[in-house]
């Protein structure tokens, strides 16, 4: 039996500290939970090592800790993709970890088993997490040292699972949540694949026409005076000259626009209006808005069900929504809830969520089954995303065809107008 020093909170909110005997940290947390305590920190008591500040706290890193991390290669894990667990791989690891713990295997042993089955950066990350736990850190604390691999929602849910003694259940919920998120992202990517292919093909065809076909016609028009050429033809000739002689300007323009977009997307003020445009543009807005609402409901439900406090849940949901308009609305809701209000009133005033969502959450708040209602909202909106994706694809097909046809038609008319004019002139002079 080992001895652990802990800090915890009683149900009344009073802080308590002390020591407890247990075989491992998870058993100690379970015992404290059974005593009615909410554990905030726990570490093993060791001879000559049980002093304050021995455990690293990644939330507030010091300069010394940062130097130590770099000396151990921690800086490399955040900078290079090779030492990072990808989202898809993390989903598999989480599912396997839940299964191993559910089978009765201790957490540390489970991590060692998973490490032996992985390759690449996952091996390094899992090894460091296992070593941190072995040295006395909580699982959530060990995960928090690797924010590039484990998102906030992951760490918060694991922390709630540790405090509640239900780590297996929380990991299963996390795996299920990640699987549904991956499925939703897959639907969006599939929907965007068709228009992306059309854009690439159209760009390739137009580039070929400008570089190969139009210059051939320009050679024919050389004998004609510029003033004799129709305006569309003169415009097309200028565009073709830009492609053939100053193609580097087009590349510079495209790169500059991409850089400008990234810069504007990182400035909070401009990102807000860019995100507002995304949820208002006619064809794409239904898919974008419904996806955000489905993600909000699914994430919020998962966090609440796992025992994460509501204020912390709202903060995580706000940070993971991916849209500044919704994030601002959720932040307003969180501030009102912190002041003592319920969720429904602030949600109505925020005016970012559809009435159906607000009404269902109101029922959940009244009946004490908000997590169940949020799950229903998520399922309903995920189904609506499917319908919105199908509708968007059906609308994009004729729009892209008309757009491409219009450009090709303009090129053809511009090229043949001078020939028609020349033929008419020759027939007139012959008459």
Coordinates of C-alpha atoms in Angstrom, one line a residue:
X1 CA 0.0 0.0 0.0
X2 CA 1.2 3.5 -0.9
X3 CA 0.3 6.8 0.8
X4 CA -1.1 9.7 -1.3
X5 CA -1.4 13.3 -0.4
X6 CA -4.5 15.0 -1.7
X7 CA -6.4 18.2 -2.0
X8 CA -10.2 18.1 -2.4
X9 CA -13.5 19.9 -2.0
X10 CA -16.5 18.9 0.1
X11 CA -20.0 19.1 -1.3
X12 CA -20.4 22.3 0.7
X13 CA -17.4 23.9 -1.2
X14 CA -15.0 23.7 1.7
X15 CA -11.4 22.7 0.8
X16 CA -9.8 19.8 2.6
X17 CA -6.3 18.3 2.5
X18 CA -4.8 15.1 3.9
X19 CA -3.3 11.7 3.1
X20 CA -4.9 8.4 2.2
X21 CA -3.6 4.8 1.8
X22 CA -4.3 3.0 -1.5
X23 CA -2.5 0.6 -3.9
X24 CA -2.6 3.2 -6.8
X25 CA -3.8 6.7 -7.6
X26 CA -7.1 5.5 -9.2
X27 CA -8.0 3.5 -6.0
X28 CA -7.2 6.6 -3.9
X29 CA -9.5 8.8 -6.1
X30 CA -12.3 6.2 -5.9
X31 CA -12.0 6.1 -2.1
X32 CA -12.1 9.9 -1.8
X33 CA -15.1 10.0 -4.1
X34 CA -16.8 7.5 -1.9
X35 CA -16.2 9.8 1.0
X36 CA -18.0 12.6 -0.8
X37 CA -14.9 14.5 -1.9
X38 CA -14.2 16.1 -5.3
X39 CA -10.4 15.6 -5.9
X40 CA -8.5 18.6 -7.2
X41 CA -5.0 17.2 -6.9
X42 CA -3.3 14.1 -5.6
X43 CA 0.3 12.8 -5.5
X44 CA 2.2 9.9 -3.9
X45 CA 4.0 10.7 -0.6
X46 CA 7.6 9.7 -1.0
X47 CA 10.5 10.0 1.4
X48 CA 12.5 13.1 0.7
X49 CA 10.4 14.0 -2.3
X50 CA 7.0 15.0 -0.8
X51 CA 7.6 18.7 -1.1
X52 CA 5.3 21.3 -2.6
X53 CA 5.8 22.0 -6.3
X54 CA 7.4 18.7 -7.3
X55 CA 4.7 18.0 -9.9
X56 CA 4.6 20.0 -13.1
X57 CA 1.6 22.1 -13.7
X58 CA 1.3 22.6 -17.5
X59 CA -1.5 25.2 -17.3
X60 CA 1.0 27.7 -15.8
X61 CA 4.5 26.7 -17.1
X62 CA 7.5 28.4 -15.6
X63 CA 10.6 29.4 -17.6
X64 CA 12.6 26.6 -15.8
X65 CA 9.9 24.0 -16.6
X66 CA 10.0 25.2 -20.2
X67 CA 13.7 24.7 -20.4
X68 CA 13.5 21.3 -18.9
X69 CA 10.7 20.4 -21.4
X70 CA 12.9 21.4 -24.3
X71 CA 15.9 19.5 -22.9
X72 CA 13.7 16.4 -22.8
X73 CA 12.4 16.9 -26.3
X74 CA 9.0 18.4 -25.3
X75 CA 9.4 21.3 -27.6
X76 CA 10.0 19.0 -30.5
X77 CA 6.7 17.1 -29.9
X78 CA 4.8 20.4 -30.3
X79 CA 6.6 21.5 -33.3
X80 CA 6.9 18.5 -35.5
X81 CA 4.0 16.3 -36.7
X82 CA 6.0 13.1 -36.2
X83 CA 5.5 13.4 -32.4
X84 CA 1.8 14.0 -32.3
X85 CA -1.2 11.7 -32.1
X86 CA -3.5 12.4 -35.0
X87 CA -7.2 12.7 -34.5
X88 CA -8.1 9.4 -36.2
X89 CA -5.4 7.5 -34.3
X90 CA -6.5 9.1 -31.0
X91 CA -10.0 7.9 -31.6
X92 CA -8.7 4.3 -31.9
X93 CA -6.5 4.6 -28.9
X94 CA -9.3 6.0 -26.8
X95 CA -11.6 3.1 -27.7
X96 CA -8.9 0.5 -27.0
X97 CA -8.0 2.2 -23.7
X98 CA -11.6 2.1 -22.6
X99 CA -11.8 -1.6 -23.5
X100 CA -8.6 -2.5 -21.6
X101 CA -9.6 -0.6 -18.5
X102 CA -13.1 -2.1 -18.7
X103 CA -11.4 -5.6 -18.7
X104 CA -9.8 -4.9 -15.4
X105 CA -6.3 -3.9 -16.6
X106 CA -4.7 -1.0 -14.6
X107 CA -4.4 2.3 -16.4
X108 CA -0.6 2.3 -16.5
X109 CA -0.4 -1.3 -17.8
X110 CA -3.1 -0.4 -20.4
X111 CA -1.0 2.5 -21.7
X112 CA 2.1 0.3 -21.9
X113 CA 0.1 -2.3 -24.0
X114 CA -1.2 0.5 -26.3
X115 CA 2.3 1.9 -26.7
X116 CA 3.6 -1.5 -27.9
X117 CA 0.9 -1.6 -30.6
X118 CA 1.4 1.9 -32.0
X119 CA 4.0 3.5 -34.4
X120 CA 5.5 6.9 -34.9
X121 CA 4.7 9.9 -32.6
X122 CA 2.0 8.0 -30.7
X123 CA 4.6 5.8 -29.2
X124 CA 6.6 8.8 -27.8
X125 CA 3.5 10.5 -26.4
X126 CA 2.0 7.4 -24.8
X127 CA 5.4 6.6 -23.3
X128 CA 5.7 10.1 -21.7
X129 CA 2.1 9.9 -20.4
X130 CA 2.8 6.5 -18.8
X131 CA 6.1 7.8 -17.2
X132 CA 4.3 10.9 -15.8
X133 CA 1.6 8.7 -14.3
X134 CA 4.2 6.4 -12.9
X135 CA 5.9 9.3 -11.2
X136 CA 2.6 10.3 -9.5
X137 CA 0.7 12.6 -11.9
X138 CA -3.0 12.2 -12.6
X139 CA -3.9 10.9 -16.0
X140 CA -5.5 14.3 -16.9
X141 CA -2.3 16.1 -15.8
X142 CA -0.2 13.9 -17.9
X143 CA -2.4 14.4 -20.9
X144 CA -2.4 18.2 -20.4
X145 CA 1.3 18.3 -21.1
X146 CA 0.6 17.4 -24.7
X147 CA -2.1 19.9 -26.0
X148 CA -1.1 19.2 -29.6
X149 CA -2.3 15.6 -29.2
X150 CA -5.1 15.9 -26.6
X151 CA -7.8 18.7 -27.1
X152 CA -9.3 20.6 -24.2
X153 CA -12.6 18.5 -24.3
X154 CA -10.5 15.3 -24.0
X155 CA -8.5 16.5 -20.9
X156 CA -11.6 18.0 -19.2
X157 CA -13.6 14.8 -19.6
X158 CA -10.8 12.6 -18.4
X159 CA -10.4 14.9 -15.3
X160 CA -14.1 14.5 -14.6
X161 CA -13.9 10.8 -15.0
X162 CA -11.0 10.6 -12.5
X163 CA -12.9 12.7 -10.0
X164 CA -16.0 10.5 -10.4
X165 CA -14.2 7.2 -10.5
X166 CA -15.7 6.4 -13.9
X167 CA -12.7 6.7 -16.2
X168 CA -13.8 3.7 -18.3
X169 CA -17.3 5.2 -18.9
X170 CA -15.9 8.6 -19.8
X171 CA -13.3 7.1 -22.3
X172 CA -16.1 5.1 -23.9
X173 CA -18.2 8.3 -24.3
X174 CA -15.1 10.2 -25.6
X175 CA -14.5 7.5 -28.2
X176 CA -18.1 7.5 -29.3
X177 CA -18.1 11.3 -29.5
X178 CA -14.9 11.3 -31.6
X179 CA -16.4 8.7 -33.9
X180 CA -19.5 10.8 -34.5
X181 CA -17.4 13.9 -35.0
X182 CA -15.3 12.1 -37.6
X183 CA -18.5 10.9 -39.4
X184 CA -19.8 14.4 -39.5
X185 CA -16.6 15.8 -40.9
X186 CA -16.5 13.0 -43.4
X187 CA -19.9 14.0 -44.7
X188 CA -18.8 17.7 -45.1
X189 CA -15.6 16.7 -46.9
X190 CA -17.6 14.4 -49.2
X191 CA -20.0 17.2 -50.0
X192 CA -17.2 19.6 -50.8
X193 CA -15.3 17.1 -53.0
X194 CA -17.6 17.6 -56.0
X195 CA -17.4 21.4 -56.3
X196 CA -13.6 21.2 -55.6
X197 CA -13.1 18.8 -58.5
X198 CA -15.3 21.0 -60.7
X199 CA -13.2 24.1 -59.8
X200 CA -9.9 22.3 -60.5
X201 CA -11.1 21.0 -63.8
X202 CA -12.5 24.3 -64.9
X203 CA -9.3 26.1 -63.9
X204 CA -7.2 23.6 -65.8
X205 CA -9.4 23.9 -69.0
X206 CA -9.4 27.7 -68.9
X207 CA -5.6 27.8 -68.4
X208 CA -5.1 25.5 -71.3
X209 CA -7.4 27.6 -73.5
X210 CA -5.6 30.8 -72.5
X211 CA -2.1 29.3 -73.0
X212 CA -2.6 27.3 -76.2
X213 CA -5.8 28.2 -78.1
X214 CA -6.3 31.9 -77.7
X215 CA -2.6 32.7 -78.8
X216 CA -3.3 30.9 -82.0
X217 CA -6.3 33.2 -82.7
X218 CA -4.2 36.2 -81.7
X219 CA -1.8 35.4 -84.5
X220 CA -4.7 35.4 -86.9
X221 CA -5.9 38.8 -85.6
X222 CA -2.4 40.4 -85.9
X223 CA -3.2 41.7 -89.4
X224 CA -6.3 43.5 -88.1
X225 CA -6.1 46.8 -86.4
X226 CA -6.8 46.9 -82.6
X227 CA -9.6 49.3 -83.2
X228 CA -11.4 46.9 -85.6
X229 CA -11.6 44.2 -82.9
X230 CA -14.7 43.9 -80.8
X231 CA -14.4 44.9 -77.1
X232 CA -14.8 41.3 -75.8
X233 CA -12.0 40.1 -78.1
X234 CA -9.6 42.9 -76.9
X235 CA -10.4 41.9 -73.3
X236 CA -9.7 38.2 -74.0
X237 CA -6.4 39.1 -75.7
X238 CA -5.3 41.1 -72.7
X239 CA -6.1 38.2 -70.4
X240 CA -4.3 35.7 -72.6
X241 CA -1.3 38.0 -72.7
X242 CA -1.3 38.0 -68.9
X243 CA -1.3 34.2 -68.9
X244 CA 1.4 33.8 -71.5
X245 CA 3.8 36.6 -70.6
X246 CA 3.1 37.5 -66.9
X247 CA 1.9 34.3 -65.4
X248 CA 4.0 35.0 -62.4
X249 CA 1.7 37.9 -61.5
X250 CA -1.3 35.5 -61.3
X251 CA 0.7 33.2 -59.0
X252 CA 1.8 36.1 -56.8
X253 CA -1.9 37.4 -56.7
X254 CA -3.2 33.9 -55.6
X255 CA -0.5 33.5 -53.0
X256 CA -1.1 37.0 -51.7
X257 CA -4.8 36.4 -51.4
X258 CA -4.3 33.2 -49.5
X259 CA -1.9 34.9 -47.1
X260 CA -4.3 37.8 -46.6
X261 CA -7.1 35.4 -46.0
X262 CA -5.1 33.6 -43.3
X263 CA -4.1 36.9 -41.7
X264 CA -7.7 38.2 -41.6
X265 CA -8.9 34.8 -40.3
X266 CA -6.5 35.2 -37.3
X267 CA -7.7 38.7 -36.4
X268 CA -10.7 38.4 -34.1
X269 CA -12.5 41.4 -35.5
X270 CA -12.3 40.4 -39.1
X271 CA -12.8 36.7 -38.4
X272 CA -16.1 37.6 -36.8
X273 CA -17.4 39.2 -40.0
X274 CA -15.9 36.4 -42.2
X275 CA -17.7 33.8 -40.0
X276 CA -20.9 35.8 -40.2
X277 CA -20.6 35.8 -44.0
X278 CA -20.2 32.0 -43.9
X279 CA -23.4 31.4 -42.1
X280 CA -25.3 33.8 -44.4
X281 CA -24.1 32.8 -47.9
X282 CA -27.1 31.3 -49.7
X283 CA -25.9 27.9 -50.8
X284 CA -23.4 26.9 -48.1
X285 CA -25.0 28.5 -45.0
X286 CA -27.5 25.7 -44.2
X287 CA -24.7 23.1 -44.0
X288 CA -22.4 25.3 -42.0
X289 CA -25.0 26.5 -39.5
X290 CA -26.5 23.0 -38.9
X291 CA -23.0 21.5 -38.5
X292 CA -22.1 24.0 -35.9
X293 CA -25.4 23.5 -34.0
X294 CA -25.0 19.7 -34.2
X295 CA -21.4 19.9 -32.9
X296 CA -22.4 22.3 -30.1
X297 CA -25.2 20.0 -28.9
X298 CA -23.1 16.8 -29.2
X299 CA -20.1 18.3 -27.3
X300 CA -22.2 20.0 -24.6
X301 CA -24.1 16.8 -24.0
X302 CA -21.0 14.7 -23.8
X303 CA -19.4 17.1 -21.3
X304 CA -22.4 17.4 -19.1
X305 CA -23.0 13.6 -19.1
X306 CA -19.3 13.0 -18.1
X307 CA -19.7 15.3 -15.1
X308 CA -17.8 18.4 -16.3
X309 CA -19.2 21.5 -14.6
X310 CA -21.6 23.5 -16.7
X311 CA -19.4 26.7 -16.8
X312 CA -16.4 24.8 -17.9
X313 CA -18.5 22.9 -20.4
X314 CA -19.7 26.1 -22.0
X315 CA -16.1 27.4 -22.1
X316 CA -14.9 24.3 -23.9
X317 CA -17.9 24.4 -26.3
X318 CA -17.2 28.1 -27.0
X319 CA -13.6 27.3 -27.8
X320 CA -14.3 24.4 -30.1
X321 CA -17.3 25.8 -32.1
X322 CA -15.0 27.1 -34.9
X323 CA -17.2 30.2 -35.6
X324 CA -16.8 33.5 -33.9
X325 CA -20.5 34.5 -34.2
X326 CA -21.6 31.3 -32.3
X327 CA -18.6 31.6 -29.9
X328 CA -19.7 35.2 -29.0
X329 CA -23.2 34.0 -28.3
X330 CA -22.1 31.1 -26.2
X331 CA -19.8 33.4 -24.2
X332 CA -22.7 35.7 -23.4
X333 CA -24.7 32.6 -22.3
X334 CA -21.8 31.5 -20.1
X335 CA -21.5 35.0 -18.5
X336 CA -25.2 35.0 -17.7
X337 CA -25.1 31.5 -16.2
X338 CA -22.1 32.5 -14.1
X339 CA -24.3 35.3 -12.7
X340 CA -27.0 32.8 -11.6
X341 CA -29.3 32.7 -14.6
X342 CA -30.5 29.5 -16.4
X343 CA -29.4 28.6 -19.9
X344 CA -32.6 29.2 -21.8
X345 CA -33.1 32.9 -21.1
X346 CA -29.5 33.9 -22.2
X347 CA -29.8 31.5 -25.2
X348 CA -32.9 33.3 -26.4
X349 CA -31.2 36.7 -26.1
X350 CA -28.1 35.5 -27.8
X351 CA -30.2 34.9 -31.0
X352 CA -27.6 32.5 -32.6
X353 CA -29.5 29.2 -32.0
X354 CA -32.7 28.1 -33.8
X355 CA -36.0 28.2 -31.8
X356 CA -36.2 24.4 -31.8
X357 CA -32.9 24.0 -30.1
X358 CA -33.8 26.6 -27.4
X359 CA -37.2 25.0 -26.8
X360 CA -35.7 21.5 -26.4
X361 CA -33.1 22.7 -24.0
X362 CA -35.8 24.6 -22.1
X363 CA -37.7 21.3 -21.6
X364 CA -34.4 19.5 -20.6
X365 CA -33.7 22.3 -18.1
X366 CA -37.2 22.0 -16.5
X367 CA -37.1 18.2 -16.4
X368 CA -33.5 17.8 -15.3
X369 CA -32.6 15.9 -18.4
X370 CA -30.7 18.5 -20.4
X371 CA -28.0 16.0 -21.5
X372 CA -30.7 13.7 -23.0
X373 CA -32.3 16.6 -24.8
X374 CA -29.0 17.8 -26.1
X375 CA -28.4 14.3 -27.5
X376 CA -31.7 14.5 -29.3
X377 CA -30.8 17.9 -30.7
X378 CA -27.5 16.6 -31.9
X379 CA -29.1 13.6 -33.6
X380 CA -31.8 15.7 -35.2
X381 CA -29.3 18.2 -36.6
X382 CA -26.9 15.6 -37.8
X383 CA -29.8 14.2 -39.8
X384 CA -30.5 17.7 -41.1
X385 CA -26.9 18.1 -42.1
X386 CA -27.3 15.0 -44.3
X387 CA -30.3 16.6 -46.0
X388 CA -28.6 20.0 -46.3
X389 CA -25.5 18.4 -47.9
X390 CA -27.7 16.6 -50.4
X391 CA -29.5 19.9 -51.2
X392 CA -26.3 21.8 -51.5
X393 CA -24.8 19.2 -53.9
X394 CA -27.9 19.3 -56.0
X395 CA -27.8 23.1 -56.2
X396 CA -24.1 23.3 -56.9
X397 CA -24.1 21.0 -59.9
X398 CA -26.3 23.2 -62.2
X399 CA -24.6 26.4 -60.8
X400 CA -21.1 25.2 -61.6
X401 CA -22.2 23.9 -65.1
X402 CA -23.8 27.3 -65.9
X403 CA -20.7 29.1 -64.6
X404 CA -18.3 27.0 -66.6
X405 CA -20.6 27.2 -69.7
X406 CA -20.8 31.0 -69.4
X407 CA -17.0 31.4 -69.3
X408 CA -16.4 29.0 -72.2
X409 CA -19.3 30.7 -74.1
X410 CA -17.6 34.1 -73.6
X411 CA -14.3 32.8 -74.9
X412 CA -15.9 31.3 -78.0
X413 CA -17.9 34.4 -78.8
X414 CA -14.9 36.6 -78.3
X415 CA -12.8 34.5 -80.7
X416 CA -15.3 34.2 -83.4
X417 CA -16.7 37.8 -83.4
X418 CA -13.7 39.2 -85.4
X419 CA -13.9 36.2 -87.8
X420 CA -17.6 36.9 -88.4
X421 CA -17.0 40.6 -88.8
X422 CA -14.1 39.8 -91.3
X423 CA -16.3 37.4 -93.2
X424 CA -19.1 39.9 -93.4
X425 CA -16.7 42.6 -94.6
X426 CA -15.4 40.3 -97.4
X427 CA -18.8 39.4 -98.5
X428 CA -19.8 43.1 -98.5
X429 CA -16.8 44.1 -100.6
X430 CA -17.3 41.1 -103.0
X431 CA -20.9 42.2 -103.5

